[in-house]
Amino acid sequence: MALDLWMFAALIGCILLGYPVAFTIAGVATAFALIGWGTGAFSITLMGALGQRFFGILTNPVLTAIPLFVLMGVVLEKSRIAEELLETMGRLFGAMRGGLGVSVVLVGALLAASTGIVGATVVAMGLIALPAMLRNGYNPRLAAGSVATAGTLGQIIPPSTLLIILAEVMSSSFQQAQFTMGRFSVETISVGQTFAAALVPGLLLVAIYIGYILGRAWLVPTDAPAMARSPDRVPTGAVIGAIVPPVLLIVAVLGAILGGVASPNEAASVGAVGAILLAGLRQGAPRWVIYGGAGALAVLALAAGMAPVRPQRSDAGPAEIALALGYGALALAGFAAIASALWALARKRLMVPALAQTVTVTAMIFATILMASFFSLVFVGLGGERRVMAILEALPGGATGALVFAMLFIFVLGFFLDFVEISVILLPLLIPPLILMGHDPIWLAVLIAVNLQTSFLTPPFGFSLFYLRGAAPPEVTTGMIYRGVIPFIMLQAVAIAVIWLLPGLATWLPRAVF
């Protein structure tokens, strides 16, 4: 009866009808589990594994980094750091032809690494940068495409929610492939490895976008002219004040992960605390308290790593007790800074909305992941996993042909589905066979991440397009936005081809670091 194929088709159809994704996945899985049980194609005893699956997801230490990274991004967005960055970079590069477009891409990259939230970045740049580009004579399609695309960099430049979910999916698939090959001493893929692998390709995308904008400005000067009136000289202090704080936050988070100092969830907590301190400073918290507390926390992290103490031991000497008291004083200074920042955010009524948005986004992601696990259990029970493996093995071209098919399939699904749905429903079925065919899992993860990034730009359901449509001025039509992103989608295809031909771009850094 091919119930597995009908199940996948029913899922796509119900999602396109507009039903909430998590409930759609659960409803389709329940319906086909009952149909399969009734026809004898599905063993209902498999449902006994559902509770264990859910427990494993909810207690997964990797996934606990998601709410912390979301909080970090939401706090930075609510504190209007994005606006300050855009205004400063626009004044810095506006005098050169194509300069405003370059500033949009650079700010998108900085916000991607510091917030990782596509919607917040696109809306902020749509409200601030897009009107400025139009006032200075930019082609509306180029302006809209630049803004929409720069916002999606948050999904490929670490840290990002996509990379965390992808790391977990790839690790599980890699272990499954090794078990299939008879290896029981298995290797895993960490979030840190995935972050390291995506860093250079993310910067490659930034360079490709900037090269395209500058090239188009040179070939068609009317599409991206320099600012008609040369902006006032930007004070050095303004540049430092706008760029240095988010850069320090990025270095602290990524440096802690890549340097092996902290796990991803510990680094995410560093990012969340750092974002709260930056936002509190911007909202009027005393500078000396914030700076002193941030410095104390940095010293505490370094010192405790190099000279850990355990004063509760019976043989602890005076030196260890004194060191422990010093660490306690540093911790109190840090707590005072955090409390001061939280109080400043509470007075401005920013903390409650930030927490509410964090809970909403996190609940949506985890609900989708849990229900996708339910869907996967039923789909595998109906024989879907064997069918996917048979389809990939039957394709012409061997391993290369299977990967081409998988990448095209992911790209097409990106027109209709969100990256979370593709990651947690489709990838666990596609990845194990591709790894068994000999593809490097780290390289594969980066190729898929860049491919999934296009799902934010591909009409009709690209979320970046929706965000920009809501923030763009009335003179920028939906058709202009759709046509504007087409060249950037093609540029992403070029980036995928470059990474395919030069796999070292994705594999060199994780091998060097880990």
mmCIF file of N, CA, C and O in Angstrom, residues 121 207 251 455 462:
data_model
loop_
_atom_site.group_PDB
_atom_site.id
_atom_site.type_symbol
_atom_site.label_atom_id
_atom_site.label_comp_id
_atom_site.label_asym_id
_atom_site.label_seq_id
_atom_site.Cartn_x
_atom_site.Cartn_y
_atom_site.Cartn_z
ATOM 1 N N THR A 121 16.749 40.409 12.589
ATOM 2 C CA THR A 121 17.728 41.081 11.737
ATOM 3 C C THR A 121 17.067 41.665 10.497
ATOM 4 O O THR A 121 17.318 42.816 10.121
ATOM 5 N N ALA A 207 31.637 37.211 1.648
ATOM 6 C CA ALA A 207 32.521 37.727 0.594
ATOM 7 C C ALA A 207 31.852 37.659 -0.775
ATOM 8 O O ALA A 207 31.985 38.594 -1.591
ATOM 9 N N VAL A 251 33.373 36.737 20.139
ATOM 10 C CA VAL A 251 34.652 36.105 20.470
ATOM 11 C C VAL A 251 34.528 35.285 21.752
ATOM 12 O O VAL A 251 35.062 34.167 21.864
ATOM 13 N N SER A 455 16.067 28.238 2.195
ATOM 14 C CA SER A 455 14.634 28.088 2.463
ATOM 15 C C SER A 455 14.027 29.365 3.016
ATOM 16 O O SER A 455 12.808 29.546 2.959
ATOM 17 N N GLY A 462 9.165 31.631 1.922
ATOM 18 C CA GLY A 462 10.409 32.026 2.561
ATOM 19 C C GLY A 462 10.158 33.031 3.677
ATOM 20 O O GLY A 462 9.609 34.111 3.441
#
